[in-house]
CSV table of C-alpha atoms in Angstrom, one decimal:
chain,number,residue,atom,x,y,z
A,287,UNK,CA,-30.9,45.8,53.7
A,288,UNK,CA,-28.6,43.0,54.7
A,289,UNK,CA,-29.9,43.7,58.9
A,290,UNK,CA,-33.1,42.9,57.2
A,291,UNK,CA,-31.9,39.8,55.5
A,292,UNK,CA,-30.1,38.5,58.5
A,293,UNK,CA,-32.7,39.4,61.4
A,294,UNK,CA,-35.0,37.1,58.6
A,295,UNK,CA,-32.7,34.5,58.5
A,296,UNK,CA,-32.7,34.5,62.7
A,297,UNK,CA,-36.0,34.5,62.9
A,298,UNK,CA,-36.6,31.6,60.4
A,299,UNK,CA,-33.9,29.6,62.1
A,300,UNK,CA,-35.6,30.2,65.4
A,301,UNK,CA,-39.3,29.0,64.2
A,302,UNK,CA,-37.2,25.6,62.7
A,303,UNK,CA,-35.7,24.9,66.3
A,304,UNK,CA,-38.9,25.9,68.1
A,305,UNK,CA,-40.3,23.4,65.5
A,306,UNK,CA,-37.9,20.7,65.8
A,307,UNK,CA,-38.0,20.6,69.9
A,308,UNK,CA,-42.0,20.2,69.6
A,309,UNK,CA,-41.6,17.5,67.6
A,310,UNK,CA,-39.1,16.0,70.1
A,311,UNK,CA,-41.1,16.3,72.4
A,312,UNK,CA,-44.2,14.7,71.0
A,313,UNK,CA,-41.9,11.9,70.0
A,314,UNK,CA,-40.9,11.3,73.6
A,315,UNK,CA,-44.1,11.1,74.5
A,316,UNK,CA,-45.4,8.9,72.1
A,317,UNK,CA,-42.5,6.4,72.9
A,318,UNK,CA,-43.0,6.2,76.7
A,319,UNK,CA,-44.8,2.8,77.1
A,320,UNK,CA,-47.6,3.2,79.9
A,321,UNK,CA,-50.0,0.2,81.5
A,322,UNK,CA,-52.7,0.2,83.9
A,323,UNK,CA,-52.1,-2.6,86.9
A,324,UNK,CA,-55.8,-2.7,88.8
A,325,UNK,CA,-55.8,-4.9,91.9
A,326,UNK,CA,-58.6,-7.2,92.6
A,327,UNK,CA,-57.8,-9.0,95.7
A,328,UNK,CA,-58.4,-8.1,99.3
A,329,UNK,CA,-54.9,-7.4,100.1
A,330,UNK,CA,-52.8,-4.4,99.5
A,331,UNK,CA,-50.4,-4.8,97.0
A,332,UNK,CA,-46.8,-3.2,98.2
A,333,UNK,CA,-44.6,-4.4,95.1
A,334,UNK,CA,-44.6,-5.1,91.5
A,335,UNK,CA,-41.9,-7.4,90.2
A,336,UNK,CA,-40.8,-7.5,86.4
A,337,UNK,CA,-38.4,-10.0,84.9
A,338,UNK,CA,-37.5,-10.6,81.0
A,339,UNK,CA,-35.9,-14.0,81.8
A,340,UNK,CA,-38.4,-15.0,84.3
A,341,UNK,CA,-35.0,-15.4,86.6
A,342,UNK,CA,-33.5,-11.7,87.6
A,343,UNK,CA,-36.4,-9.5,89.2
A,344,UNK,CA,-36.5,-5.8,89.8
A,345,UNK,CA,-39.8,-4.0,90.5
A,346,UNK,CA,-41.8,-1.0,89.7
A,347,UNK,CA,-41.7,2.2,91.9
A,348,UNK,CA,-45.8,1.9,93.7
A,349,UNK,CA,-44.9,4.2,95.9
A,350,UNK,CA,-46.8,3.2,99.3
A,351,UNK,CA,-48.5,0.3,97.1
A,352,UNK,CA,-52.4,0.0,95.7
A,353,UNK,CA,-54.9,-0.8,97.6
A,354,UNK,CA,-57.0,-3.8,97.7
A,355,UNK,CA,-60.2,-2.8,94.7
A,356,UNK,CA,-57.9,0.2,93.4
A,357,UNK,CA,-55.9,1.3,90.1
A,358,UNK,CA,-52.9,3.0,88.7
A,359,UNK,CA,-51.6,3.8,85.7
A,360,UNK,CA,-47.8,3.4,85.7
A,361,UNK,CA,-45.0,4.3,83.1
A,362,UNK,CA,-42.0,2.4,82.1
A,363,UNK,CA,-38.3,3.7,82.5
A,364,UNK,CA,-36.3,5.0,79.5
A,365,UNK,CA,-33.4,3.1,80.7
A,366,UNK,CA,-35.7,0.3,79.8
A,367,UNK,CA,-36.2,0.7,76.4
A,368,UNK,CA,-33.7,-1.4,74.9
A,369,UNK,CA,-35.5,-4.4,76.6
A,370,UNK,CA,-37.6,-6.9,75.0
A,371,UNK,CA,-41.8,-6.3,75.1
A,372,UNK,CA,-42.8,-9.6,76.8
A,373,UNK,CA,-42.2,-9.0,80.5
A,374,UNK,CA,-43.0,-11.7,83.3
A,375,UNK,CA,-44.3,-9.7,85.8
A,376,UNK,CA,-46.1,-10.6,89.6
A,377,UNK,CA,-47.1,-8.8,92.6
A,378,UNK,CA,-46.3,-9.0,96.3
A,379,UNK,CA,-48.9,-8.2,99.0
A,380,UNK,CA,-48.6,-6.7,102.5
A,381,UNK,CA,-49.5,-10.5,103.7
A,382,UNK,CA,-46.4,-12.0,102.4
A,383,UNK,CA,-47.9,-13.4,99.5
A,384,UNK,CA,-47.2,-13.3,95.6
A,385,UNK,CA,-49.2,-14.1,92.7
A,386,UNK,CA,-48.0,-16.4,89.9
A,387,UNK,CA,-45.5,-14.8,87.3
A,388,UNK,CA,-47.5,-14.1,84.1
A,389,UNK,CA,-46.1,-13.0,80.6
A,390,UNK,CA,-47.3,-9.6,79.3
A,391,UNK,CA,-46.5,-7.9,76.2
A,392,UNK,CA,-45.8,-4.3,76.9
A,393,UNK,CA,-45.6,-3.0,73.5
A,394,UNK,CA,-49.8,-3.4,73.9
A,395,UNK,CA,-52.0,-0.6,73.7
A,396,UNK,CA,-53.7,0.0,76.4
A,397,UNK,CA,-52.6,-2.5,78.5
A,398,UNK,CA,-54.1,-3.8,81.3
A,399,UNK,CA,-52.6,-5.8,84.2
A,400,UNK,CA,-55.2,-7.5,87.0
A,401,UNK,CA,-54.0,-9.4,89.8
């Protein structure tokens, strides 16, 4: 009788943690902040710079780049969540070029950066 109360007990406490790591999970999920950056020019695009301050730049990982007419979608860093939403961000192109800085909010669904 208590083998039966305890094997119980096990398997309830097993369901709760199963439980509490989908949950988790879903909540990671839900917090990762995602943006689509679509270029329109002519020019490959080989970087994406970000800046809170408008001053100190680092850049998002575009692998190879986009190409000219194309999309991606791209995800930001956890290490980047204690950062404000409103982001400057402009992009570099294979020619040399930048675009003007723009302010974005980040915390946007569904946002959608065109350069």
């Amino acid at each position: 009788m208590k083998v039966h109360k305890f094997v119980g007990t096990l398997v309830v406490t097993a369901s709760l943690f199963v439980g509490m790591i989908s949950v988790n999970n879903a909540v990671a999920a839900e917090s990762e902040y995602s943006f689509s950056v679509r270029n329109n020019t002519r020019v490959k695009m080989t970087k994406l710079l970000v800046s809170e301050d408008g001053k100190d730049w680092g850049y998002f990982d575009i692998g190879s780049g986009i190409a000219a007419g194309s999309n991606i979608t791209l995800t930001w860093d956890s290490s980047t969540n204690d950062e404000g939403c409103d982001q400057y961000v402009k992009a570099a192109y294979a020619d040399g070029s930048e675009s003007e800085e723009a302010k974005f909010n980040f915390c946007e669904a569904d946002l959608e950066l065109e350069f």
